[in-house]
Each structure stands twice: as structure tokens, then as C-alpha cells.
PDB file of N, CA and C in Angstrom:
ATOM      1  N   MET A   1       3.247  -6.524  -2.585  1.00 81.00           N
ATOM      2  CA  MET A   1       2.454  -7.645  -3.055  1.00 81.00           C
ATOM      3  C   MET A   1       1.067  -7.117  -3.434  1.00 81.00           C
ATOM      4  N   PRO A   2       0.544  -7.527  -4.594  1.00 89.00           N
ATOM      5  CA  PRO A   2      -0.798  -7.081  -5.013  1.00 89.00           C
ATOM      6  C   PRO A   2      -1.903  -7.572  -4.066  1.00 89.00           C
ATOM      7  N   GLU A   3      -2.993  -6.795  -4.015  1.00 90.00           N
ATOM      8  CA  GLU A   3      -4.129  -7.136  -3.135  1.00 90.00           C
ATOM      9  C   GLU A   3      -4.610  -8.564  -3.336  1.00 90.00           C
ATOM     10  N   LEU A   4      -4.754  -8.984  -4.586  1.00 88.00           N
ATOM     11  CA  LEU A   4      -5.265 -10.323  -4.871  1.00 88.00           C
ATOM     12  C   LEU A   4      -4.370 -11.388  -4.251  1.00 88.00           C
ATOM     13  N   GLU A   5      -3.058 -11.232  -4.374  1.00 92.00           N
ATOM     14  CA  GLU A   5      -2.122 -12.203  -3.804  1.00 92.00           C
ATOM     15  C   GLU A   5      -2.220 -12.237  -2.284  1.00 92.00           C
ATOM     16  N   ILE A   6      -2.340 -11.080  -1.675  1.00 93.00           N
ATOM     17  CA  ILE A   6      -2.461 -11.016  -0.214  1.00 93.00           C
ATOM     18  C   ILE A   6      -3.708 -11.763   0.230  1.00 93.00           C
ATOM     19  N   ARG A   7      -4.829 -11.506  -0.404  1.00 92.00           N
ATOM     20  CA  ARG A   7      -6.091 -12.134  -0.011  1.00 92.00           C
ATOM     21  C   ARG A   7      -6.075 -13.631  -0.273  1.00 92.00           C
ATOM     22  N   LYS A   8      -5.471 -14.044  -1.369  1.00 92.00           N
ATOM     23  CA  LYS A   8      -5.311 -15.481  -1.647  1.00 92.00           C
ATOM     24  C   LYS A   8      -4.486 -16.134  -0.546  1.00 92.00           C
ATOM     25  N   ASN A   9      -3.374 -15.498  -0.188  1.00 93.00           N
ATOM     26  CA  ASN A   9      -2.492 -16.057   0.837  1.00 93.00           C
ATOM     27  C   ASN A   9      -3.176 -16.148   2.195  1.00 93.00           C
ATOM     28  N   ILE A  10      -3.979 -15.157   2.528  1.00 93.00           N
ATOM     29  CA  ILE A  10      -4.724 -15.184   3.789  1.00 93.00           C
ATOM     30  C   ILE A  10      -5.658 -16.388   3.808  1.00 93.00           C
ATOM     31  N   LEU A  11      -6.458 -16.549   2.765  1.00 93.00           N
ATOM     32  CA  LEU A  11      -7.418 -17.651   2.732  1.00 93.00           C
ATOM     33  C   LEU A  11      -6.726 -19.007   2.667  1.00 93.00           C
ATOM     34  N   LYS A  12      -5.653 -19.112   1.911  1.00 93.00           N
ATOM     35  CA  LYS A  12      -4.926 -20.387   1.841  1.00 93.00           C
ATOM     36  C   LYS A  12      -4.368 -20.771   3.207  1.00 93.00           C
ATOM     37  N   TYR A  13      -3.829 -19.800   3.929  1.00 93.00           N
ATOM     38  CA  TYR A  13      -3.276 -20.087   5.247  1.00 93.00           C
ATOM     39  C   TYR A  13      -4.372 -20.515   6.222  1.00 93.00           C
ATOM     40  N   LEU A  14      -5.487 -19.809   6.188  1.00 92.00           N
ATOM     41  CA  LEU A  14      -6.598 -20.176   7.070  1.00 92.00           C
ATOM     42  C   LEU A  14      -7.130 -21.569   6.731  1.00 92.00           C
ATOM     43  N   HIS A  15      -7.171 -21.886   5.461  1.00 92.00           N
ATOM     44  CA  HIS A  15      -7.647 -23.204   5.030  1.00 92.00           C
ATOM     45  C   HIS A  15      -6.701 -24.291   5.534  1.00 92.00           C
ATOM     46  N   GLU A  16      -5.399 -24.045   5.443  1.00 92.00           N
ATOM     47  CA  GLU A  16      -4.398 -25.002   5.937  1.00 92.00           C
ATOM     48  C   GLU A  16      -4.529 -25.212   7.442  1.00 92.00           C
ATOM     49  N   LYS A  17      -4.663 -24.112   8.172  1.00 89.00           N
ATOM     50  CA  LYS A  17      -4.720 -24.193   9.629  1.00 89.00           C
ATOM     51  C   LYS A  17      -5.997 -24.867  10.118  1.00 89.00           C
ATOM     52  N   GLY A  18      -7.113 -24.516   9.506  1.00 81.00           N
ATOM     53  CA  GLY A  18      -8.378 -25.137   9.862  1.00 81.00           C
ATOM     54  C   GLY A  18      -8.893 -24.795  11.251  1.00 81.00           C
ATOM     55  N   ASN A  19      -8.259 -23.853  11.939  1.00 74.00           N
ATOM     56  CA  ASN A  19      -8.729 -23.465  13.264  1.00 74.00           C
ATOM     57  C   ASN A  19      -8.403 -22.000  13.512  1.00 74.00           C
ATOM     58  N   TYR A  20      -8.503 -21.583  14.749  1.00 78.00           N
ATOM     59  CA  TYR A  20      -8.283 -20.178  15.103  1.00 78.00           C
ATOM     60  C   TYR A  20      -6.857 -19.728  14.804  1.00 78.00           C
ATOM     61  N   VAL A  21      -6.762 -18.505  14.337  1.00 85.00           N
ATOM     62  CA  VAL A  21      -5.476 -17.885  14.052  1.00 85.00           C
ATOM     63  C   VAL A  21      -5.531 -16.469  14.608  1.00 85.00           C
ATOM     64  N   THR A  22      -4.472 -16.043  15.241  1.00 83.00           N
ATOM     65  CA  THR A  22      -4.453 -14.657  15.723  1.00 83.00           C
ATOM     66  C   THR A  22      -4.027 -13.732  14.594  1.00 83.00           C
ATOM     67  N   GLY A  23      -4.420 -12.488  14.718  1.00 84.00           N
ATOM     68  CA  GLY A  23      -4.014 -11.500  13.734  1.00 84.00           C
ATOM     69  C   GLY A  23      -2.504 -11.361  13.665  1.00 84.00           C
ATOM     70  N   GLY A  24      -1.847 -11.445  14.822  1.00 85.00           N
ATOM     71  CA  GLY A  24      -0.389 -11.343  14.850  1.00 85.00           C
ATOM     72  C   GLY A  24       0.282 -12.482  14.109  1.00 85.00           C
ATOM     73  N   GLU A  25      -0.217 -13.690  14.316  1.00 88.00           N
ATOM     74  CA  GLU A  25       0.328 -14.857  13.614  1.00 88.00           C
ATOM     75  C   GLU A  25       0.172 -14.690  12.108  1.00 88.00           C
ATOM     76  N   LEU A  26      -1.013 -14.261  11.699  1.00 89.00           N
ATOM     77  CA  LEU A  26      -1.283 -14.091  10.275  1.00 89.00           C
ATOM     78  C   LEU A  26      -0.432 -12.960   9.692  1.00 89.00           C
ATOM     79  N   ALA A  27      -0.280 -11.861  10.408  1.00 88.00           N
ATOM     80  CA  ALA A  27       0.549 -10.748   9.942  1.00 88.00           C
ATOM     81  C   ALA A  27       1.988 -11.211   9.727  1.00 88.00           C
ATOM     82  N   ASP A  28       2.491 -12.030  10.643  1.00 91.00           N
ATOM     83  CA  ASP A  28       3.848 -12.565  10.498  1.00 91.00           C
ATOM     84  C   ASP A  28       3.948 -13.501   9.296  1.00 91.00           C
ATOM     85  N   LYS A  29       2.975 -14.367   9.147  1.00 91.00           N
ATOM     86  CA  LYS A  29       2.983 -15.347   8.055  1.00 91.00           C
ATOM     87  C   LYS A  29       2.891 -14.667   6.692  1.00 91.00           C
ATOM     88  N   ILE A  30       2.016 -13.682   6.565  1.00 90.00           N
ATOM     89  CA  ILE A  30       1.786 -13.003   5.291  1.00 90.00           C
ATOM     90  C   ILE A  30       2.798 -11.865   5.089  1.00 90.00           C
ATOM     91  N   ASN A  31       3.535 -11.523   6.160  1.00 93.00           N
ATOM     92  CA  ASN A  31       4.542 -10.468   6.122  1.00 93.00           C
ATOM     93  C   ASN A  31       3.930  -9.093   5.855  1.00 93.00           C
ATOM     94  N   LEU A  32       2.920  -8.753   6.676  1.00 91.00           N
ATOM     95  CA  LEU A  32       2.262  -7.453   6.586  1.00 91.00           C
ATOM     96  C   LEU A  32       2.229  -6.796   7.951  1.00 91.00           C
ATOM     97  N   GLN A  33       2.139  -5.482   7.957  1.00 89.00           N
ATOM     98  CA  GLN A  33       1.882  -4.756   9.195  1.00 89.00           C
ATOM     99  C   GLN A  33       0.432  -5.022   9.593  1.00 89.00           C
ATOM    100  N   LYS A  34       0.144  -4.985  10.882  1.00 83.00           N
ATOM    101  CA  LYS A  34      -1.203  -5.299  11.356  1.00 83.00           C
ATOM    102  C   LYS A  34      -2.270  -4.364  10.784  1.00 83.00           C
ATOM    103  N   ASP A  35      -1.950  -3.080  10.634  1.00 85.00           N
ATOM    104  CA  ASP A  35      -2.961  -2.160  10.098  1.00 85.00           C
ATOM    105  C   ASP A  35      -3.265  -2.457   8.632  1.00 85.00           C
ATOM    106  N   GLU A  36      -2.254  -2.864   7.867  1.00 90.00           N
ATOM    107  CA  GLU A  36      -2.483  -3.237   6.468  1.00 90.00           C
ATOM    108  C   GLU A  36      -3.275  -4.544   6.388  1.00 90.00           C
ATOM    109  N   LEU A  37      -2.942  -5.490   7.257  1.00 89.00           N
ATOM    110  CA  LEU A  37      -3.670  -6.761   7.289  1.00 89.00           C
ATOM    111  C   LEU A  37      -5.137  -6.535   7.619  1.00 89.00           C
ATOM    112  N   LYS A  38      -5.408  -5.625   8.538  1.00 87.00           N
ATOM    113  CA  LYS A  38      -6.784  -5.363   8.966  1.00 87.00           C
ATOM    114  C   LYS A  38      -7.670  -4.955   7.791  1.00 87.00           C
ATOM    115  N   VAL A  39      -7.145  -4.171   6.869  1.00 89.00           N
ATOM    116  CA  VAL A  39      -7.902  -3.760   5.682  1.00 89.00           C
ATOM    117  C   VAL A  39      -8.345  -4.992   4.884  1.00 89.00           C
ATOM    118  N   HIS A  40      -7.445  -5.936   4.709  1.00 91.00           N
ATOM    119  CA  HIS A  40      -7.755  -7.144   3.935  1.00 91.00           C
ATOM    120  C   HIS A  40      -8.716  -8.063   4.700  1.00 91.00           C
ATOM    121  N   LEU A  41      -8.532  -8.164   6.014  1.00 90.00           N
ATOM    122  CA  LEU A  41      -9.437  -8.993   6.818  1.00 90.00           C
ATOM    123  C   LEU A  41     -10.855  -8.428   6.787  1.00 90.00           C
ATOM    124  N   ASP A  42     -10.963  -7.118   6.887  1.00 88.00           N
ATOM    125  CA  ASP A  42     -12.294  -6.495   6.828  1.00 88.00           C
ATOM    126  C   ASP A  42     -12.955  -6.758   5.479  1.00 88.00           C
ATOM    127  N   PHE A  43     -12.188  -6.640   4.393  1.00 90.00           N
ATOM    128  CA  PHE A  43     -12.710  -6.911   3.056  1.00 90.00           C
ATOM    129  C   PHE A  43     -13.207  -8.357   2.965  1.00 90.00           C
ATOM    130  N   LEU A  44     -12.389  -9.302   3.436  1.00 92.00           N
ATOM    131  CA  LEU A  44     -12.744 -10.718   3.342  1.00 92.00           C
ATOM    132  C   LEU A  44     -13.940 -11.064   4.236  1.00 92.00           C
ATOM    133  N   GLU A  45     -14.023 -10.433   5.392  1.00 90.00           N
ATOM    134  CA  GLU A  45     -15.172 -10.684   6.265  1.00 90.00           C
ATOM    135  C   GLU A  45     -16.452 -10.124   5.635  1.00 90.00           C
ATOM    136  N   THR A  46     -16.384  -8.916   5.130  1.00 90.00           N
ATOM    137  CA  THR A  46     -17.552  -8.293   4.502  1.00 90.00           C
ATOM    138  C   THR A  46     -18.029  -9.102   3.309  1.00 90.00           C
ATOM    139  N   GLY A  47     -17.097  -9.709   2.581  1.00 90.00           N
ATOM    140  CA  GLY A  47     -17.445 -10.536   1.425  1.00 90.00           C
ATOM    141  C   GLY A  47     -17.917 -11.933   1.796  1.00 90.00           C
ATOM    142  N   GLY A  48     -17.839 -12.287   3.086  1.00 91.00           N
ATOM    143  CA  GLY A  48     -18.316 -13.586   3.541  1.00 91.00           C
ATOM    144  C   GLY A  48     -17.301 -14.708   3.417  1.00 91.00           C
ATOM    145  N   TYR A  49     -16.008 -14.389   3.280  1.00 91.00           N
ATOM    146  CA  TYR A  49     -14.974 -15.403   3.105  1.00 91.00           C
ATOM    147  C   TYR A  49     -14.366 -15.889   4.417  1.00 91.00           C
ATOM    148  N   LEU A  50     -14.496 -15.083   5.472  1.00 91.00           N
ATOM    149  CA  LEU A  50     -14.014 -15.476   6.793  1.00 91.00           C
ATOM    150  C   LEU A  50     -14.829 -14.749   7.847  1.00 91.00           C
ATOM    151  N   LYS A  51     -14.687 -15.222   9.078  1.00 88.00           N
ATOM    152  CA  LYS A  51     -15.367 -14.593  10.207  1.00 88.00           C
ATOM    153  C   LYS A  51     -14.317 -14.126  11.199  1.00 88.00           C
ATOM    154  N   LEU A  52     -14.516 -12.925  11.711  1.00 86.00           N
ATOM    155  CA  LEU A  52     -13.625 -12.374  12.719  1.00 86.00           C
ATOM    156  C   LEU A  52     -14.319 -12.464  14.072  1.00 86.00           C
ATOM    157  N   ASN A  53     -13.521 -12.670  15.102  1.00 82.00           N
ATOM    158  CA  ASN A  53     -14.084 -12.839  16.437  1.00 82.00           C
ATOM    159  C   ASN A  53     -13.194 -12.141  17.443  1.00 82.00           C
ATOM    160  N   GLY A  54     -13.730 -11.122  18.100  1.00 71.00           N
ATOM    161  CA  GLY A  54     -12.989 -10.437  19.151  1.00 71.00           C
ATOM    162  C   GLY A  54     -11.886  -9.550  18.612  1.00 71.00           C
ATOM    163  N   ALA A  55     -11.235  -8.850  19.500  1.00 64.00           N
ATOM    164  CA  ALA A  55     -10.126  -7.978  19.108  1.00 64.00           C
ATOM    165  C   ALA A  55      -9.125  -7.894  20.241  1.00 64.00           C
ATOM    166  N   VAL A  56      -7.874  -8.005  19.894  1.00 55.00           N
ATOM    167  CA  VAL A  56      -6.796  -7.872  20.862  1.00 55.00           C
ATOM    168  C   VAL A  56      -5.750  -6.961  20.241  1.00 55.00           C
ATOM    169  N   GLY A  57      -5.411  -5.899  20.900  1.00 57.00           N
ATOM    170  CA  GLY A  57      -4.399  -4.995  20.373  1.00 57.00           C
ATOM    171  C   GLY A  57      -4.792  -4.355  19.063  1.00 57.00           C
ATOM    172  N   GLY A  58      -6.086  -4.149  18.841  1.00 60.00           N
ATOM    173  CA  GLY A  58      -6.544  -3.470  17.643  1.00 60.00           C
ATOM    174  C   GLY A  58      -6.711  -4.360  16.435  1.00 60.00           C
ATOM    175  N   ILE A  59      -6.434  -5.648  16.578  1.00 62.00           N
ATOM    176  CA  ILE A  59      -6.628  -6.546  15.439  1.00 62.00           C
ATOM    177  C   ILE A  59      -7.426  -7.759  15.900  1.00 62.00           C
ATOM    178  N   SER A  60      -8.295  -8.203  15.045  1.00 63.00           N
ATOM    179  CA  SER A  60      -9.209  -9.279  15.399  1.00 63.00           C
ATOM    180  C   SER A  60      -8.538 -10.645  15.357  1.00 63.00           C
ATOM    181  N   HIS A  61      -9.114 -11.553  16.120  1.00 70.00           N
ATOM    182  CA  HIS A  61      -8.803 -12.961  15.955  1.00 70.00           C
ATOM    183  C   HIS A  61      -9.667 -13.456  14.804  1.00 70.00           C
ATOM    184  N   ILE A  62      -9.123 -14.287  13.977  1.00 73.00           N
ATOM    185  CA  ILE A  62      -9.907 -14.866  12.901  1.00 73.00           C
ATOM    186  C   ILE A  62     -10.502 -16.151  13.437  1.00 73.00           C
ATOM    187  N   SER A  63     -11.828 -16.213  13.450  1.00 68.00           N
ATOM    188  CA  SER A  63     -12.443 -17.380  14.053  1.00 68.00           C
ATOM    189  C   SER A  63     -12.557 -18.533  13.078  1.00 68.00           C
ATOM    190  N   ALA A  64     -12.781 -18.238  11.815  1.00 80.00           N
ATOM    191  CA  ALA A  64     -12.938 -19.347  10.883  1.00 80.00           C
ATOM    192  C   ALA A  64     -12.967 -18.859   9.447  1.00 80.00           C
ATOM    193  N   ILE A  65     -12.506 -19.708   8.567  1.00 89.00           N
ATOM    194  CA  ILE A  65     -12.733 -19.493   7.148  1.00 89.00           C
ATOM    195  C   ILE A  65     -14.135 -20.048   6.879  1.00 89.00           C
ATOM    196  N   THR A  66     -14.915 -19.356   6.107  1.00 90.00           N
ATOM    197  CA  THR A  66     -16.283 -19.798   5.835  1.00 90.00           C
ATOM    198  C   THR A  66     -16.304 -20.813   4.691  1.00 90.00           C
ATOM    199  N   GLU A  67     -17.465 -21.416   4.466  1.00 92.00           N
ATOM    200  CA  GLU A  67     -17.617 -22.345   3.341  1.00 92.00           C
ATOM    201  C   GLU A  67     -17.308 -21.640   2.020  1.00 92.00           C
ATOM    202  N   LYS A  68     -17.733 -20.409   1.909  1.00 91.00           N
ATOM    203  CA  LYS A  68     -17.456 -19.623   0.698  1.00 91.00           C
ATOM    204  C   LYS A  68     -15.947 -19.472   0.500  1.00 91.00           C
ATOM    205  N   GLY A  69     -15.238 -19.199   1.572  1.00 90.00           N
ATOM    206  CA  GLY A  69     -13.786 -19.078   1.502  1.00 90.00           C
ATOM    207  C   GLY A  69     -13.116 -20.399   1.178  1.00 90.00           C
ATOM    208  N   LYS A  70     -13.605 -21.492   1.795  1.00 91.00           N
ATOM    209  CA  LYS A  70     -13.047 -22.826   1.532  1.00 91.00           C
ATOM    210  C   LYS A  70     -13.211 -23.219   0.071  1.00 91.00           C
ATOM    211  N   LYS A  71     -14.396 -22.964  -0.486  1.00 90.00           N
ATOM    212  CA  LYS A  71     -14.641 -23.306  -1.884  1.00 90.00           C
ATOM    213  C   LYS A  71     -13.708 -22.540  -2.807  1.00 90.00           C
ATOM    214  N   MET A  72     -13.460 -21.281  -2.472  1.00 89.00           N
ATOM    215  CA  MET A  72     -12.570 -20.469  -3.291  1.00 89.00           C
ATOM    216  C   MET A  72     -11.168 -21.080  -3.312  1.00 89.00           C
ATOM    217  N   VAL A  73     -10.677 -21.508  -2.156  1.00 90.00           N
ATOM    218  CA  VAL A  73      -9.348 -22.113  -2.076  1.00 90.00           C
ATOM    219  C   VAL A  73      -9.333 -23.467  -2.786  1.00 90.00           C
ATOM    220  N   GLU A  74     -10.309 -24.303  -2.490  1.00 90.00           N
ATOM    221  CA  GLU A  74     -10.345 -25.651  -3.062  1.00 90.00           C
ATOM    222  C   GLU A  74     -10.491 -25.644  -4.581  1.00 90.00           C
ATOM    223  N   ASN A  75     -11.221 -24.674  -5.116  1.00 89.00           N
ATOM    224  CA  ASN A  75     -11.405 -24.575  -6.565  1.00 89.00           C
ATOM    225  C   ASN A  75     -10.334 -23.709  -7.230  1.00 89.00           C
ATOM    226  N   ASN A  76      -9.459 -23.123  -6.403  1.00 86.00           N
ATOM    227  CA  ASN A  76      -8.403 -22.241  -6.895  1.00 86.00           C
ATOM    228  C   ASN A  76      -8.956 -21.153  -7.817  1.00 86.00           C
ATOM    229  N   GLU A  77     -10.103 -20.611  -7.419  1.00 83.00           N
ATOM    230  CA  GLU A  77     -10.755 -19.551  -8.177  1.00 83.00           C
ATOM    231  C   GLU A  77     -10.873 -18.315  -7.291  1.00 83.00           C
ATOM    232  N   PHE A  78      -9.930 -17.447  -7.415  1.00 79.00           N
ATOM    233  CA  PHE A  78      -9.871 -16.263  -6.565  1.00 79.00           C
ATOM    234  C   PHE A  78     -10.356 -15.046  -7.332  1.00 79.00           C
ATOM    235  N   LYS A  79     -11.663 -14.925  -7.418  1.00 77.00           N
ATOM    236  CA  LYS A  79     -12.288 -13.773  -8.060  1.00 77.00           C
ATOM    237  C   LYS A  79     -13.130 -13.074  -7.011  1.00 77.00           C
ATOM    238  N   PHE A  80     -12.547 -12.075  -6.393  1.00 72.00           N
ATOM    239  CA  PHE A  80     -13.232 -11.354  -5.332  1.00 72.00           C
ATOM    240  C   PHE A  80     -14.124 -10.285  -5.928  1.00 72.00           C
ATOM    241  N   GLN A  81     -15.338 -10.243  -5.442  1.00 67.00           N
ATOM    242  CA  GLN A  81     -16.239  -9.168  -5.830  1.00 67.00           C
ATOM    243  C   GLN A  81     -16.255  -8.172  -4.691  1.00 67.00           C
ATOM    244  N   LYS A  82     -16.311  -6.920  -5.042  1.00 64.00           N
ATOM    245  CA  LYS A  82     -16.401  -5.906  -3.998  1.00 64.00           C
ATOM    246  C   LYS A  82     -17.725  -6.093  -3.267  1.00 64.00           C
ATOM    247  N   PRO A  83     -17.687  -6.181  -1.951  1.00 57.00           N
ATOM    248  CA  PRO A  83     -18.925  -6.352  -1.184  1.00 57.00           C
ATOM    249  C   PRO A  83     -19.868  -5.175  -1.379  1.00 57.00           C
ATOM    250  N   PHE A  84     -21.133  -5.482  -1.440  1.00 53.00           N
ATOM    251  CA  PHE A  84     -22.157  -4.448  -1.565  1.00 53.00           C
ATOM    252  C   PHE A  84     -22.420  -3.878  -0.185  1.00 53.00           C
ATOM    253  N   LEU A  85     -22.244  -2.600  -0.063  1.00 53.00           N
ATOM    254  CA  LEU A  85     -22.509  -1.933   1.222  1.00 53.00           C
ATOM    255  C   LEU A  85     -23.704  -1.021   1.041  1.00 53.00           C
ATOM    256  N   SER A  86     -24.705  -1.183   1.885  1.00 49.00           N
ATOM    257  CA  SER A  86     -25.904  -0.348   1.756  1.00 49.00           C
ATOM    258  C   SER A  86     -25.744   0.971   2.457  1.00 49.00           C
TER     259      SER A  86
END
């Protein structure tokens, strides 16, 4: 599955759930290995689309989709910009 589709699916699922989701639950739902999912979660967190909270078994709990992430889902406009890292 292409990166864009994976990231869209992650945000759509978080938007549907509206509450805490474990990394394991999300990995099962999106059908990814946890290490592959972690790459996408880190990208989305760095871009401000979601917040991660804590870590269990090497993968974070997703605490919330942010307003930026919600707007992306609600407007169906999935144009991710690479986060600026200083």
C-alpha cells in the first residue's frame, strides 16, 4: 500500500474512533507490522496531525488526532508536507 494511503487510513480510523487507540489495534486495522506503522505515526506526529502518548512494547499509544488531522479528514484533502526538521 502506498504511503499516502496508509497515512490517510490512519487518520480516518483515528477520526472515526475519536478516542485513544493502541498501536497494536491500529496495526491490526491498517494491516501493518508495528515497526512499519511506527514510521508513519512518527511522520504524522511530527507534521502535527496526531499526538502520541507513552509507549508499550516499542510502539506508542495514540492519544488523539489533532485539529489539523481532523480538518484533513473532514475536507478529504490529504496533502502531506514533509515536516521541517531543524
